[in-house]
Amino acid sequence: MNQQELMQILPHRDNMLLIDEAELIEGKAHGKKYITGDEFFLKGHFPEKPVVPGVILCEILAQSVCVCLTDKMEENTVPMFTGLNNVKFRQPVLPGDTVETECEITRIKHPFYFAKGKATVNGTLCVSAEFSFALAKETEEA
């Protein structure tokens, strides 16, 4: 899936669509994010030595796992983070890196989904986490 196809299942747009491509292989979501150095989050983190913030890496994992839900995403539903557990940061992610994710759903208790994932750069583990999210119905604005 390219970014246009990902926008069919993810509500994220502009700077917050954090995966560039993804595919589902044997029930696992595999995603990629190319860190160019021009990303908004690198401007202040840190100006002289940019490093991708850990919270952004967690968001990349969360967006990646949504590829597993392509057939479960109903109209007017939004995936919302509900928890992060056992997050471990192992290696910094820098401009020029390609972040590769592998995520899978481990348990479902509708509307909650539990998952685990990892992100690597050149085969080196950068972050691993367990996380949960819910498919929430969008509400109309008043």
mmCIF file with all atom_site columns, C-alpha atoms in Angstrom:
data_model
loop_
_atom_site.group_PDB
_atom_site.id
_atom_site.type_symbol
_atom_site.label_atom_id
_atom_site.label_alt_id
_atom_site.label_comp_id
_atom_site.label_asym_id
_atom_site.label_entity_id
_atom_site.label_seq_id
_atom_site.pdbx_PDB_ins_code
_atom_site.Cartn_x
_atom_site.Cartn_y
_atom_site.Cartn_z
_atom_site.occupancy
_atom_site.B_iso_or_equiv
_atom_site.pdbx_formal_charge
_atom_site.auth_seq_id
_atom_site.auth_comp_id
_atom_site.auth_asym_id
_atom_site.auth_atom_id
_atom_site.pdbx_PDB_model_num
ATOM 1   C CA . MET A 1 1   ? 0.000   0.000   0.000  1.00 0.00 ? 1   MET A CA 1
ATOM 2   C CA . ASN A 1 2   ? 1.233   3.478   -0.793 1.00 0.00 ? 2   ASN A CA 1
ATOM 3   C CA . GLN A 1 3   ? 0.213   6.602   1.151  1.00 0.00 ? 3   GLN A CA 1
ATOM 4   C CA . GLN A 1 4   ? -2.898  7.155   -0.997 1.00 0.00 ? 4   GLN A CA 1
ATOM 5   C CA . GLU A 1 5   ? -4.089  3.624   -0.227 1.00 0.00 ? 5   GLU A CA 1
ATOM 6   C CA . LEU A 1 6   ? -3.186  3.987   3.454  1.00 0.00 ? 6   LEU A CA 1
ATOM 7   C CA . MET A 1 7   ? -5.412  7.074   3.673  1.00 0.00 ? 7   MET A CA 1
ATOM 8   C CA . GLN A 1 8   ? -8.367  4.784   2.913  1.00 0.00 ? 8   GLN A CA 1
ATOM 9   C CA . ILE A 1 9   ? -7.906  3.109   6.322  1.00 0.00 ? 9   ILE A CA 1
ATOM 10  C CA . LEU A 1 10  ? -6.093  5.776   8.362  1.00 0.00 ? 10  LEU A CA 1
ATOM 11  C CA . PRO A 1 11  ? -7.559  9.166   9.279  1.00 0.00 ? 11  PRO A CA 1
ATOM 12  C CA . HIS A 1 12  ? -4.092  10.769  9.526  1.00 0.00 ? 12  HIS A CA 1
ATOM 13  C CA . ARG A 1 13  ? -3.157  13.455  7.016  1.00 0.00 ? 13  ARG A CA 1
ATOM 14  C CA . ASP A 1 14  ? -0.358  15.822  6.167  1.00 0.00 ? 14  ASP A CA 1
ATOM 15  C CA . ASN A 1 15  ? 2.492   15.710  8.686  1.00 0.00 ? 15  ASN A CA 1
ATOM 16  C CA . MET A 1 16  ? 0.829   13.079  10.870 1.00 0.00 ? 16  MET A CA 1
ATOM 17  C CA . LEU A 1 17  ? 0.582   10.320  8.267  1.00 0.00 ? 17  LEU A CA 1
ATOM 18  C CA . LEU A 1 18  ? 3.801   8.710   9.426  1.00 0.00 ? 18  LEU A CA 1
ATOM 19  C CA . ILE A 1 19  ? 4.122   5.631   7.244  1.00 0.00 ? 19  ILE A CA 1
ATOM 20  C CA . ASP A 1 20  ? 5.092   5.831   3.611  1.00 0.00 ? 20  ASP A CA 1
ATOM 21  C CA . GLU A 1 21  ? 4.180   2.305   2.565  1.00 0.00 ? 21  GLU A CA 1
ATOM 22  C CA . ALA A 1 22  ? 2.899   -0.920  4.113  1.00 0.00 ? 22  ALA A CA 1
ATOM 23  C CA . GLU A 1 23  ? 1.813   -4.427  3.309  1.00 0.00 ? 23  GLU A CA 1
ATOM 24  C CA . LEU A 1 24  ? 0.218   -7.368  5.064  1.00 0.00 ? 24  LEU A CA 1
ATOM 25  C CA . ILE A 1 25  ? 2.301   -10.568 4.987  1.00 0.00 ? 25  ILE A CA 1
ATOM 26  C CA . GLU A 1 26  ? 1.028   -13.699 6.739  1.00 0.00 ? 26  GLU A CA 1
ATOM 27  C CA . GLY A 1 27  ? -1.083  -11.687 9.177  1.00 0.00 ? 27  GLY A CA 1
ATOM 28  C CA . LYS A 1 28  ? 1.672   -9.216  10.070 1.00 0.00 ? 28  LYS A CA 1
ATOM 29  C CA . ALA A 1 29  ? 1.798   -5.590  9.010  1.00 0.00 ? 29  ALA A CA 1
ATOM 30  C CA . HIS A 1 30  ? 5.102   -4.458  7.535  1.00 0.00 ? 30  HIS A CA 1
ATOM 31  C CA . GLY A 1 31  ? 5.560   -0.724  7.119  1.00 0.00 ? 31  GLY A CA 1
ATOM 32  C CA . LYS A 1 32  ? 8.235   1.730   6.088  1.00 0.00 ? 32  LYS A CA 1
ATOM 33  C CA . LYS A 1 33  ? 8.951   5.324   6.981  1.00 0.00 ? 33  LYS A CA 1
ATOM 34  C CA . TYR A 1 34  ? 11.735  7.178   5.211  1.00 0.00 ? 34  TYR A CA 1
ATOM 35  C CA . ILE A 1 35  ? 13.274  9.768   7.550  1.00 0.00 ? 35  ILE A CA 1
ATOM 36  C CA . THR A 1 36  ? 14.409  12.587  5.268  1.00 0.00 ? 36  THR A CA 1
ATOM 37  C CA . GLY A 1 37  ? 15.503  15.102  7.884  1.00 0.00 ? 37  GLY A CA 1
ATOM 38  C CA . ASP A 1 38  ? 12.805  17.602  6.882  1.00 0.00 ? 38  ASP A CA 1
ATOM 39  C CA . GLU A 1 39  ? 10.130  16.233  9.263  1.00 0.00 ? 39  GLU A CA 1
ATOM 40  C CA . PHE A 1 40  ? 8.468   18.727  11.611 1.00 0.00 ? 40  PHE A CA 1
ATOM 41  C CA . PHE A 1 41  ? 9.436   16.743  14.717 1.00 0.00 ? 41  PHE A CA 1
ATOM 42  C CA . LEU A 1 42  ? 13.164  16.953  13.954 1.00 0.00 ? 42  LEU A CA 1
ATOM 43  C CA . LYS A 1 43  ? 13.290  20.760  13.906 1.00 0.00 ? 43  LYS A CA 1
ATOM 44  C CA . GLY A 1 44  ? 13.356  20.992  17.699 1.00 0.00 ? 44  GLY A CA 1
ATOM 45  C CA . HIS A 1 45  ? 14.390  17.445  18.662 1.00 0.00 ? 45  HIS A CA 1
ATOM 46  C CA . PHE A 1 46  ? 17.283  18.304  18.666 1.00 0.00 ? 46  PHE A CA 1
ATOM 47  C CA . PRO A 1 47  ? 18.348  21.283  16.500 1.00 0.00 ? 47  PRO A CA 1
ATOM 48  C CA . GLU A 1 48  ? 22.062  20.401  16.371 1.00 0.00 ? 48  GLU A CA 1
ATOM 49  C CA . LYS A 1 49  ? 21.657  16.611  16.440 1.00 0.00 ? 49  LYS A CA 1
ATOM 50  C CA . PRO A 1 50  ? 18.202  15.526  15.193 1.00 0.00 ? 50  PRO A CA 1
ATOM 51  C CA . VAL A 1 51  ? 16.768  12.294  16.609 1.00 0.00 ? 51  VAL A CA 1
ATOM 52  C CA . VAL A 1 52  ? 13.280  10.920  15.909 1.00 0.00 ? 52  VAL A CA 1
ATOM 53  C CA . PRO A 1 53  ? 11.281  11.244  19.183 1.00 0.00 ? 53  PRO A CA 1
ATOM 54  C CA . GLY A 1 54  ? 10.220  8.003   20.837 1.00 0.00 ? 54  GLY A CA 1
ATOM 55  C CA . VAL A 1 55  ? 6.561   9.036   20.794 1.00 0.00 ? 55  VAL A CA 1
ATOM 56  C CA . ILE A 1 56  ? 6.777   9.375   16.997 1.00 0.00 ? 56  ILE A CA 1
ATOM 57  C CA . LEU A 1 57  ? 8.265   5.870   16.729 1.00 0.00 ? 57  LEU A CA 1
ATOM 58  C CA . CYS A 1 58  ? 5.338   4.559   18.801 1.00 0.00 ? 58  CYS A CA 1
ATOM 59  C CA . GLU A 1 59  ? 2.891   6.341   16.487 1.00 0.00 ? 59  GLU A CA 1
ATOM 60  C CA . ILE A 1 60  ? 4.605   4.793   13.462 1.00 0.00 ? 60  ILE A CA 1
ATOM 61  C CA . LEU A 1 61  ? 4.039   1.348   15.018 1.00 0.00 ? 61  LEU A CA 1
ATOM 62  C CA . ALA A 1 62  ? 0.393   2.147   15.741 1.00 0.00 ? 62  ALA A CA 1
ATOM 63  C CA . GLN A 1 63  ? -0.270  3.348   12.210 1.00 0.00 ? 63  GLN A CA 1
ATOM 64  C CA . SER A 1 64  ? 1.482   0.301   10.774 1.00 0.00 ? 64  SER A CA 1
ATOM 65  C CA . VAL A 1 65  ? -0.635  -2.225  12.670 1.00 0.00 ? 65  VAL A CA 1
ATOM 66  C CA . CYS A 1 66  ? -3.809  -0.671  11.242 1.00 0.00 ? 66  CYS A CA 1
ATOM 67  C CA . VAL A 1 67  ? -2.971  -2.425  7.978  1.00 0.00 ? 67  VAL A CA 1
ATOM 68  C CA . CYS A 1 68  ? -4.087  -5.609  9.781  1.00 0.00 ? 68  CYS A CA 1
ATOM 69  C CA . LEU A 1 69  ? -7.547  -4.029  10.127 1.00 0.00 ? 69  LEU A CA 1
ATOM 70  C CA . THR A 1 70  ? -8.172  -3.142  6.501  1.00 0.00 ? 70  THR A CA 1
ATOM 71  C CA . ASP A 1 71  ? -11.301 -5.317  6.384  1.00 0.00 ? 71  ASP A CA 1
ATOM 72  C CA . LYS A 1 72  ? -12.481 -4.317  9.888  1.00 0.00 ? 72  LYS A CA 1
ATOM 73  C CA . MET A 1 73  ? -12.396 -0.537  9.518  1.00 0.00 ? 73  MET A CA 1
ATOM 74  C CA . GLU A 1 74  ? -15.996 0.502   9.082  1.00 0.00 ? 74  GLU A CA 1
ATOM 75  C CA . GLU A 1 75  ? -17.030 3.878   7.771  1.00 0.00 ? 75  GLU A CA 1
ATOM 76  C CA . ASN A 1 76  ? -16.799 6.592   10.442 1.00 0.00 ? 76  ASN A CA 1
ATOM 77  C CA . THR A 1 77  ? -14.438 4.636   12.718 1.00 0.00 ? 77  THR A CA 1
ATOM 78  C CA . VAL A 1 78  ? -11.107 5.939   13.937 1.00 0.00 ? 78  VAL A CA 1
ATOM 79  C CA . PRO A 1 79  ? -8.331  3.905   15.571 1.00 0.00 ? 79  PRO A CA 1
ATOM 80  C CA . MET A 1 80  ? -7.490  5.508   18.943 1.00 0.00 ? 80  MET A CA 1
ATOM 81  C CA . PHE A 1 81  ? -4.502  4.566   21.121 1.00 0.00 ? 81  PHE A CA 1
ATOM 82  C CA . THR A 1 82  ? -5.625  3.250   24.521 1.00 0.00 ? 82  THR A CA 1
ATOM 83  C CA . GLY A 1 83  ? -2.353  2.022   25.969 1.00 0.00 ? 83  GLY A CA 1
ATOM 84  C CA . LEU A 1 84  ? 1.382   1.433   25.595 1.00 0.00 ? 84  LEU A CA 1
ATOM 85  C CA . ASN A 1 85  ? 3.245   -1.229  27.562 1.00 0.00 ? 85  ASN A CA 1
ATOM 86  C CA . ASN A 1 86  ? 6.763   -2.568  27.723 1.00 0.00 ? 86  ASN A CA 1
ATOM 87  C CA . VAL A 1 87  ? 8.134   0.093   25.396 1.00 0.00 ? 87  VAL A CA 1
ATOM 88  C CA . LYS A 1 88  ? 11.875  -0.239  24.925 1.00 0.00 ? 88  LYS A CA 1
ATOM 89  C CA . PHE A 1 89  ? 14.039  2.130   22.905 1.00 0.00 ? 89  PHE A CA 1
ATOM 90  C CA . ARG A 1 90  ? 17.268  0.476   21.788 1.00 0.00 ? 90  ARG A CA 1
ATOM 91  C CA . GLN A 1 91  ? 18.807  2.603   19.066 1.00 0.00 ? 91  GLN A CA 1
ATOM 92  C CA . PRO A 1 92  ? 18.212  6.201   17.929 1.00 0.00 ? 92  PRO A CA 1
ATOM 93  C CA . VAL A 1 93  ? 16.598  6.847   14.547 1.00 0.00 ? 93  VAL A CA 1
ATOM 94  C CA . LEU A 1 94  ? 18.296  9.578   12.546 1.00 0.00 ? 94  LEU A CA 1
ATOM 95  C CA . PRO A 1 95  ? 17.811  11.526  9.312  1.00 0.00 ? 95  PRO A CA 1
ATOM 96  C CA . GLY A 1 96  ? 18.540  9.283   6.331  1.00 0.00 ? 96  GLY A CA 1
ATOM 97  C CA . ASP A 1 97  ? 17.280  6.151   8.107  1.00 0.00 ? 97  ASP A CA 1
ATOM 98  C CA . THR A 1 98  ? 14.510  3.926   6.801  1.00 0.00 ? 98  THR A CA 1
ATOM 99  C CA . VAL A 1 99  ? 12.349  2.683   9.664  1.00 0.00 ? 99  VAL A CA 1
ATOM 100 C CA . GLU A 1 100 ? 10.901  -0.764  8.980  1.00 0.00 ? 100 GLU A CA 1
ATOM 101 C CA . THR A 1 101 ? 8.072   -2.013  11.172 1.00 0.00 ? 101 THR A CA 1
ATOM 102 C CA . GLU A 1 102 ? 6.603   -5.410  11.870 1.00 0.00 ? 102 GLU A CA 1
ATOM 103 C CA . CYS A 1 103 ? 3.391   -5.448  13.894 1.00 0.00 ? 103 CYS A CA 1
ATOM 104 C CA . GLU A 1 104 ? 0.619   -7.890  14.642 1.00 0.00 ? 104 GLU A CA 1
ATOM 105 C CA . ILE A 1 105 ? -2.679  -8.083  16.480 1.00 0.00 ? 105 ILE A CA 1
ATOM 106 C CA . THR A 1 106 ? -2.296  -10.401 19.478 1.00 0.00 ? 106 THR A CA 1
ATOM 107 C CA . ARG A 1 107 ? -5.797  -10.263 20.963 1.00 0.00 ? 107 ARG A CA 1
ATOM 108 C CA . ILE A 1 108 ? -9.211  -8.749  20.282 1.00 0.00 ? 108 ILE A CA 1
ATOM 109 C CA . LYS A 1 109 ? -11.872 -7.812  22.810 1.00 0.00 ? 109 LYS A CA 1
ATOM 110 C CA . HIS A 1 110 ? -14.153 -5.695  20.640 1.00 0.00 ? 110 HIS A CA 1
ATOM 111 C CA . PRO A 1 111 ? -13.829 -2.719  20.282 1.00 0.00 ? 111 PRO A CA 1
ATOM 112 C CA . PHE A 1 112 ? -10.314 -3.088  21.758 1.00 0.00 ? 112 PHE A CA 1
ATOM 113 C CA . TYR A 1 113 ? -7.368  -4.504  19.855 1.00 0.00 ? 113 TYR A CA 1
ATOM 114 C CA . PHE A 1 114 ? -4.090  -5.527  21.452 1.00 0.00 ? 114 PHE A CA 1
ATOM 115 C CA . ALA A 1 115 ? -0.900  -5.595  19.433 1.00 0.00 ? 115 ALA A CA 1
ATOM 116 C CA . LYS A 1 116 ? 2.834   -5.848  19.531 1.00 0.00 ? 116 LYS A CA 1
ATOM 117 C CA . GLY A 1 117 ? 5.403   -4.434  17.207 1.00 0.00 ? 117 GLY A CA 1
ATOM 118 C CA . LYS A 1 118 ? 8.975   -3.539  16.553 1.00 0.00 ? 118 LYS A CA 1
ATOM 119 C CA . ALA A 1 119 ? 10.848  -1.089  14.385 1.00 0.00 ? 119 ALA A CA 1
ATOM 120 C CA . THR A 1 120 ? 14.286  -1.623  12.932 1.00 0.00 ? 120 THR A CA 1
ATOM 121 C CA . VAL A 1 121 ? 16.799  0.307   10.855 1.00 0.00 ? 121 VAL A CA 1
ATOM 122 C CA . ASN A 1 122 ? 19.105  -1.822  8.708  1.00 0.00 ? 122 ASN A CA 1
ATOM 123 C CA . GLY A 1 123 ? 18.098  -4.870  10.758 1.00 0.00 ? 123 GLY A CA 1
ATOM 124 C CA . THR A 1 124 ? 18.975  -3.227  14.102 1.00 0.00 ? 124 THR A CA 1
ATOM 125 C CA . LEU A 1 125 ? 16.153  -3.070  16.642 1.00 0.00 ? 125 LEU A CA 1
ATOM 126 C CA . CYS A 1 126 ? 15.246  0.538   17.506 1.00 0.00 ? 126 CYS A CA 1
ATOM 127 C CA . VAL A 1 127 ? 12.002  0.165   19.454 1.00 0.00 ? 127 VAL A CA 1
ATOM 128 C CA . SER A 1 128 ? 9.659   -2.588  20.576 1.00 0.00 ? 128 SER A CA 1
ATOM 129 C CA . ALA A 1 129 ? 6.294   -2.207  22.277 1.00 0.00 ? 129 ALA A CA 1
ATOM 130 C CA . GLU A 1 130 ? 2.985   -3.738  23.207 1.00 0.00 ? 130 GLU A CA 1
ATOM 131 C CA . PHE A 1 131 ? 0.028   -1.467  22.693 1.00 0.00 ? 131 PHE A CA 1
ATOM 132 C CA . SER A 1 132 ? -3.725  -1.316  22.501 1.00 0.00 ? 132 SER A CA 1
ATOM 133 C CA . PHE A 1 133 ? -6.265  0.744   20.659 1.00 0.00 ? 133 PHE A CA 1
ATOM 134 C CA . ALA A 1 134 ? -9.976  0.942   20.072 1.00 0.00 ? 134 ALA A CA 1
ATOM 135 C CA . LEU A 1 135 ? -11.956 1.452   16.904 1.00 0.00 ? 135 LEU A CA 1
ATOM 136 C CA . ALA A 1 136 ? -14.039 4.409   17.994 1.00 0.00 ? 136 ALA A CA 1
ATOM 137 C CA . LYS A 1 137 ? -17.058 5.764   16.147 1.00 0.00 ? 137 LYS A CA 1
ATOM 138 C CA . GLU A 1 138 ? -16.591 9.312   14.942 1.00 0.00 ? 138 GLU A CA 1
ATOM 139 C CA . THR A 1 139 ? -19.138 11.750  16.263 1.00 0.00 ? 139 THR A CA 1
ATOM 140 C CA . GLU A 1 140 ? -20.593 14.629  14.325 1.00 0.00 ? 140 GLU A CA 1
ATOM 141 C CA . GLU A 1 141 ? -19.567 18.103  15.401 1.00 0.00 ? 141 GLU A CA 1
ATOM 142 C CA . ALA A 1 142 ? -22.309 20.310  16.749 1.00 0.00 ? 142 ALA A CA 1
#
